[in-house]
Amino acid sequence: MSRIGKKPIPVADSVTVTVSGQNVTVKGPHGELSWSAPQGISVSHDTEAKQVVVSRSGDDGQSRAFHGLSRALIGNMLSGVVTPFEKRLEVHGVGYQATLNNSTLSLNVGYSHSVDLPVPYGVECALQSPTLIIVRSSDKQAAGQFAANIRASRPPEPYKGKGVRYQGEYVRRKAGKAFGSK
């Protein structure tokens, strides 16, 4: 039995859960998310106990794998509509900066052109400073994917540490070439 999958998921008072067949819809103060459970996984909502229970029909490998995954995804949906997920990115380098125009994030990260990334629907992007980008969304996957796309525009390099990195990420530095001869 999956240790994660068998745990019931508590539902907050401000969240509404609707289960119809394989579809699960979650509404909360910060948005609405929906997800379709895979075959062999059943989701039930107990309104009196204020919890969601995920169970599986068979004991084959795929059902066991999807059991814990389904529980984790529904748990992320329930927590995301209450408090959105947040990723913070830092831009390091001389002249490297970010600007936000309407729904497009423009990064000046050492190329001859600026890198323009459209902010996806359901994702909120904010700049605390020109070198600190905050990505928020009630969908954990959407927030993480957009933050990864921002980081991929110029990953941190190991010699000078220039590039876009997650806040608190450690970049292992290399020594570079030794100058001079014997």
Coordinates of N, CA, C and O in Angstrom, one line a residue, residues 29-129:
P29 N -9.9 30.6 -2.8 CA -9.8 32.1 -2.9 C -8.8 32.5 -3.9 O -8.9 33.6 -4.4
H30 N -7.8 31.7 -4.3 CA -6.8 32.1 -5.3 C -6.9 31.4 -6.6 O -6.0 31.3 -7.4
G31 N -8.1 30.9 -7.0 CA -8.3 30.3 -8.3 C -9.1 29.0 -8.3 O -9.5 28.5 -7.3
E32 N -9.1 28.4 -9.5 CA -9.8 27.2 -9.7 C -8.9 26.2 -10.5 O -8.3 26.7 -11.5
L33 N -8.8 25.0 -10.1 CA -7.9 24.0 -10.8 C -8.7 22.8 -11.0 O -9.6 22.4 -10.2
S34 N -8.5 22.1 -12.1 CA -9.2 20.8 -12.3 C -8.1 19.8 -12.9 O -7.1 20.2 -13.5
W35 N -8.4 18.5 -12.6 CA -7.5 17.5 -13.0 C -8.3 16.2 -13.2 O -9.3 16.0 -12.5
S36 N -7.8 15.4 -14.1 CA -8.5 14.1 -14.4 C -7.7 13.0 -13.9 O -6.5 12.8 -14.3
A37 N -8.2 12.2 -13.1 CA -7.5 11.0 -12.5 C -7.3 9.9 -13.5 O -8.2 9.7 -14.4
P38 N -6.2 9.2 -13.5 CA -6.0 8.1 -14.5 C -6.9 6.9 -14.2 O -7.5 6.8 -13.1
Q39 N -7.0 6.0 -15.1 CA -7.8 4.8 -14.9 C -7.3 4.0 -13.8 O -6.0 3.9 -13.6
G40 N -8.1 3.4 -13.0 CA -7.7 2.6 -11.9 C -7.6 3.3 -10.6 O -7.4 2.7 -9.5
I41 N -7.8 4.6 -10.6 CA -7.7 5.5 -9.4 C -9.1 6.1 -9.2 O -9.7 6.7 -10.2
S42 N -9.6 6.0 -8.0 CA -10.9 6.6 -7.7 C -10.7 7.6 -6.6 O -9.9 7.4 -5.7
V43 N -11.4 8.8 -6.7 CA -11.3 9.9 -5.8 C -12.7 10.1 -5.2 O -13.7 10.1 -5.9
S44 N -12.7 10.2 -3.8 CA -14.0 10.4 -3.2 C -13.8 11.6 -2.2 O -12.7 11.8 -1.6
H45 N -14.9 12.4 -2.1 CA -14.8 13.6 -1.2 C -15.8 13.4 -0.1 O -17.0 13.2 -0.3
D46 N -15.3 13.4 1.2 CA -16.2 13.3 2.3 C -16.4 14.7 2.9 O -15.5 15.3 3.5
T47 N -17.7 15.2 2.7 CA -17.9 16.6 3.1 C -18.0 16.7 4.6 O -17.7 17.8 5.1
E48 N -18.5 15.7 5.3 CA -18.6 15.8 6.8 C -17.2 15.8 7.5 O -17.0 16.6 8.4
A49 N -16.4 14.9 7.0 CA -15.0 14.9 7.6 C -14.1 15.9 7.0 O -13.0 16.1 7.5
K50 N -14.5 16.6 5.9 CA -13.7 17.6 5.2 C -12.4 17.0 4.8 O -11.3 17.5 5.2
Q51 N -12.5 15.9 4.0 CA -11.2 15.3 3.5 C -11.5 14.6 2.2 O -12.6 14.3 1.8
V52 N -10.5 14.5 1.4 CA -10.5 13.8 0.1 C -9.7 12.5 0.3 O -8.6 12.5 0.8
V53 N -10.2 11.4 -0.2 CA -9.6 10.1 -0.1 C -9.3 9.6 -1.5 O -10.2 9.5 -2.4
V54 N -8.1 9.1 -1.8 CA -7.7 8.5 -3.1 C -7.5 7.0 -2.9 O -6.8 6.6 -2.0
S55 N -8.1 6.2 -3.7 CA -7.9 4.8 -3.6 C -7.7 4.2 -5.0 O -8.0 4.8 -6.0
R56 N -7.2 3.0 -5.0 CA -6.9 2.3 -6.3 C -7.7 1.0 -6.4 O -8.0 0.4 -5.4
S57 N -7.9 0.6 -7.7 CA -8.8 -0.6 -7.9 C -7.9 -1.8 -7.9 O -8.4 -2.8 -7.3
G58 N -6.8 -1.8 -8.4 CA -6.0 -3.0 -8.5 C -4.7 -2.9 -7.8 O -4.4 -1.8 -7.2
D59 N -3.8 -3.9 -7.9 CA -2.6 -3.9 -7.2 C -1.4 -4.1 -8.2 O -0.3 -4.4 -7.8
D60 N -1.7 -3.8 -9.5 CA -0.6 -3.8 -10.4 C 0.3 -2.6 -10.3 O 0.0 -1.7 -9.6
G61 N 1.5 -2.7 -10.9 CA 2.5 -1.7 -10.8 C 2.1 -0.3 -11.2 O 2.4 0.7 -10.5
Q62 N 1.3 -0.2 -12.3 CA 0.9 1.1 -12.7 C -0.1 1.8 -11.8 O 0.0 2.9 -11.5
S63 N -1.0 1.0 -11.2 CA -2.0 1.5 -10.3 C -1.3 1.9 -9.0 O -1.7 3.0 -8.4
R64 N -0.3 1.2 -8.5 CA 0.4 1.5 -7.3 C 1.2 2.8 -7.6 O 1.2 3.7 -6.7
A65 N 1.8 3.0 -8.8 CA 2.5 4.2 -9.0 C 1.6 5.4 -9.1 O 1.9 6.5 -8.6
F66 N 0.4 5.3 -9.7 CA -0.5 6.4 -9.9 C -1.2 6.7 -8.6 O -1.7 7.9 -8.4
H67 N -1.2 5.8 -7.6 CA -1.9 6.1 -6.3 C -1.3 7.2 -5.6 O -2.0 8.2 -5.2
G68 N 0.0 7.1 -5.3 CA 0.7 8.2 -4.6 C 0.8 9.5 -5.4 O 0.7 10.6 -4.8
L69 N 1.0 9.3 -6.7 CA 1.0 10.5 -7.6 C -0.3 11.3 -7.5 O -0.3 12.5 -7.4
S70 N -1.4 10.6 -7.6 CA -2.7 11.2 -7.6 C -3.0 12.0 -6.3 O -3.5 13.1 -6.3
R71 N -2.6 11.3 -5.2 CA -2.8 11.9 -3.9 C -2.0 13.2 -3.8 O -2.4 14.2 -3.3
A72 N -0.7 13.2 -4.3 CA 0.2 14.3 -4.2 C -0.3 15.5 -5.1 O -0.3 16.6 -4.7
L73 N -0.8 15.1 -6.3 CA -1.3 16.2 -7.2 C -2.5 16.9 -6.6 O -2.7 18.1 -6.7
I74 N -3.5 16.1 -6.1 CA -4.7 16.6 -5.5 C -4.3 17.5 -4.2 O -4.9 18.5 -4.0
G75 N -3.4 17.0 -3.5 CA -2.9 17.7 -2.3 C -2.3 19.1 -2.7 O -2.5 20.1 -2.0
N76 N -1.5 19.1 -3.8 CA -1.0 20.4 -4.3 C -2.0 21.3 -4.8 O -1.9 22.5 -4.6
M77 N -3.1 20.7 -5.4 CA -4.2 21.6 -5.9 C -4.9 22.2 -4.7 O -5.2 23.4 -4.7
L78 N -5.1 21.5 -3.6 CA -5.9 22.0 -2.5 C -5.1 23.0 -1.7 O -5.6 24.0 -1.2
S79 N -3.7 22.8 -1.6 CA -2.9 23.8 -0.9 C -2.7 25.1 -1.8 O -2.5 26.2 -1.3
G80 N -2.6 24.9 -3.1 CA -2.3 26.0 -4.0 C -3.4 27.0 -4.2 O -3.2 28.2 -4.3
V81 N -4.7 26.5 -4.1 CA -5.8 27.5 -4.2 C -6.0 28.3 -2.9 O -6.7 29.3 -2.8
V82 N -5.4 27.8 -1.8 CA -5.4 28.6 -0.5 C -4.2 29.5 -0.4 O -4.4 30.7 -0.2
T83 N -3.0 29.0 -0.6 CA -1.8 29.8 -0.6 C -1.0 29.5 -1.9 O -0.6 28.4 -2.1
P84 N -0.9 30.4 -2.8 CA -0.2 30.2 -4.1 C 1.2 29.8 -3.9 O 1.9 30.2 -3.0
F85 N 1.7 28.9 -4.8 CA 3.1 28.5 -4.8 C 4.0 29.7 -5.4 O 3.5 30.4 -6.2
E86 N 5.2 29.8 -4.8 CA 6.0 30.9 -5.2 C 7.5 30.4 -5.5 O 8.0 29.6 -4.8
K87 N 8.0 31.0 -6.6 CA 9.4 30.7 -6.9 C 10.1 32.1 -7.0 O 9.6 33.0 -7.6
R88 N 11.3 32.2 -6.5 CA 12.0 33.5 -6.6 C 13.3 33.2 -7.3 O 14.0 32.2 -7.0
L89 N 13.6 34.1 -8.3 CA 14.8 33.9 -9.1 C 15.6 35.2 -9.0 O 15.1 36.3 -9.0
E90 N 16.9 35.1 -9.0 CA 17.9 36.2 -8.9 C 18.6 36.3 -10.3 O 19.0 35.2 -10.8
V91 N 18.9 37.5 -10.7 CA 19.6 37.7 -12.0 C 21.0 38.3 -11.5 O 21.0 39.3 -10.9
H92 N 22.1 37.5 -11.8 CA 23.4 38.0 -11.4 C 24.2 38.3 -12.7 O 24.2 37.5 -13.7
G93 N 24.9 39.4 -12.7 CA 25.8 39.8 -13.7 C 25.7 41.3 -14.0 O 24.7 41.9 -13.7
V94 N 26.8 41.8 -14.5 CA 26.9 43.3 -14.7 C 26.0 43.6 -15.9 O 26.1 43.1 -17.0
G95 N 25.0 44.5 -15.7 CA 24.0 44.9 -16.7 C 22.9 43.9 -16.9 O 22.0 44.2 -17.7
Y96 N 22.9 42.8 -16.2 CA 21.8 41.8 -16.3 C 20.6 42.4 -15.5 O 20.7 42.7 -14.3
Q97 N 19.4 42.4 -16.1 CA 18.2 42.8 -15.4 C 17.0 42.3 -16.1 O 17.0 41.8 -17.2
A98 N 15.9 42.4 -15.4 CA 14.6 42.0 -16.0 C 13.6 43.2 -15.9 O 13.7 44.0 -15.0
T99 N 12.7 43.2 -16.9 CA 11.7 44.2 -16.9 C 10.4 43.5 -17.3 O 10.4 42.5 -18.0
L100 N 9.3 44.0 -16.8 CA 8.0 43.4 -17.0 C 7.1 44.4 -17.8 O 6.8 45.5 -17.3
N101 N 6.7 44.0 -19.0 CA 5.8 44.9 -19.8 C 4.5 44.1 -20.1 O 4.5 43.1 -20.8
N102 N 3.4 44.6 -19.5 CA 2.1 43.9 -19.6 C 2.2 42.5 -19.2 O 2.4 42.2 -18.0
S103 N 2.2 41.5 -20.1 CA 2.3 40.1 -19.7 C 3.5 39.5 -20.4 O 3.5 38.3 -20.7
T104 N 4.6 40.3 -20.5 CA 5.8 39.8 -21.1 C 7.0 40.1 -20.2 O 7.1 41.3 -19.8
L105 N 7.8 39.1 -19.9 CA 9.0 39.3 -19.1 C 10.1 39.4 -20.0 O 10.4 38.5 -20.8
S106 N 10.9 40.6 -20.0 CA 12.0 40.8 -20.8 C 13.3 40.7 -20.0 O 13.4 41.3 -19.0
L107 N 14.2 39.8 -20.4 CA 15.4 39.6 -19.7 C 16.6 40.1 -20.6 O 16.7 39.7 -21.7
N108 N 17.4 41.0 -20.0 CA 18.7 41.4 -20.6 C 19.8 40.6 -19.9 O 20.2 41.0 -18.8
V109 N 20.2 39.6 -20.5 CA 21.2 38.7 -19.8 C 22.4 38.4 -20.6 O 22.9 37.2 -20.7
G110 N 23.0 39.4 -21.3 CA 24.2 39.3 -22.0 C 24.2 38.9 -23.4 O 25.2 38.8 -24.1
Y111 N 23.0 38.7 -24.0 CA 22.9 38.5 -25.4 C 22.8 39.8 -26.1 O 22.5 40.9 -25.5
S112 N 22.9 39.8 -27.5 CA 22.8 41.0 -28.3 C 21.3 41.5 -28.4 O 21.0 42.6 -28.8
H113 N 20.4 40.6 -27.9 CA 19.0 40.9 -27.9 C 18.4 40.6 -26.5 O 19.0 39.9 -25.7
S114 N 17.2 41.1 -26.2 CA 16.6 40.8 -25.0 C 15.7 39.5 -25.2 O 15.2 39.2 -26.3
V115 N 15.7 38.7 -24.1 CA 14.9 37.5 -24.2 C 13.5 37.8 -23.7 O 13.3 38.2 -22.5
D116 N 12.5 37.6 -24.5 CA 11.1 37.9 -24.1 C 10.4 36.6 -23.9 O 10.3 35.8 -24.7
L117 N 9.8 36.5 -22.7 CA 9.0 35.3 -22.3 C 7.6 35.8 -21.9 O 7.4 36.6 -21.0
P118 N 6.6 35.3 -22.7 CA 5.2 35.6 -22.3 C 4.8 34.9 -21.0 O 5.1 33.7 -20.9
V119 N 4.2 35.6 -20.1 CA 3.7 35.0 -18.8 C 2.5 34.2 -19.1 O 1.5 34.7 -19.7
P120 N 2.5 32.9 -18.8 CA 1.4 32.0 -19.1 C 0.1 32.4 -18.3 O 0.2 33.0 -17.2
Y121 N -1.0 31.9 -18.8 CA -2.3 32.2 -18.1 C -2.3 31.5 -16.7 O -1.9 30.3 -16.7
G122 N -2.7 32.1 -15.7 CA -2.7 31.5 -14.4 C -1.5 31.7 -13.6 O -1.4 31.3 -12.4
V123 N -0.5 32.3 -14.2 CA 0.8 32.6 -13.5 C 1.0 34.1 -13.3 O 0.7 34.8 -14.3
E124 N 1.3 34.5 -12.2 CA 1.6 35.9 -11.9 C 3.1 36.1 -11.7 O 3.7 35.4 -11.0
C125 N 3.6 37.1 -12.4 CA 5.0 37.4 -12.3 C 5.2 38.8 -11.8 O 4.5 39.8 -12.2
A126 N 6.1 39.0 -10.9 CA 6.3 40.3 -10.3 C 7.8 40.6 -10.1 O 8.6 39.6 -10.0
L127 N 8.2 41.8 -10.2 CA 9.6 42.2 -10.0 C 9.8 43.0 -8.7 O 9.2 44.1 -8.6
Q128 N 10.5 42.4 -7.7 CA 10.7 43.2 -6.5 C 11.8 44.2 -6.7 O 11.8 45.3 -6.2
S129 N 12.8 43.9 -7.6 CA 13.8 44.8 -8.1 C 14.2 44.3 -9.5 O 13.7 43.2 -9.9

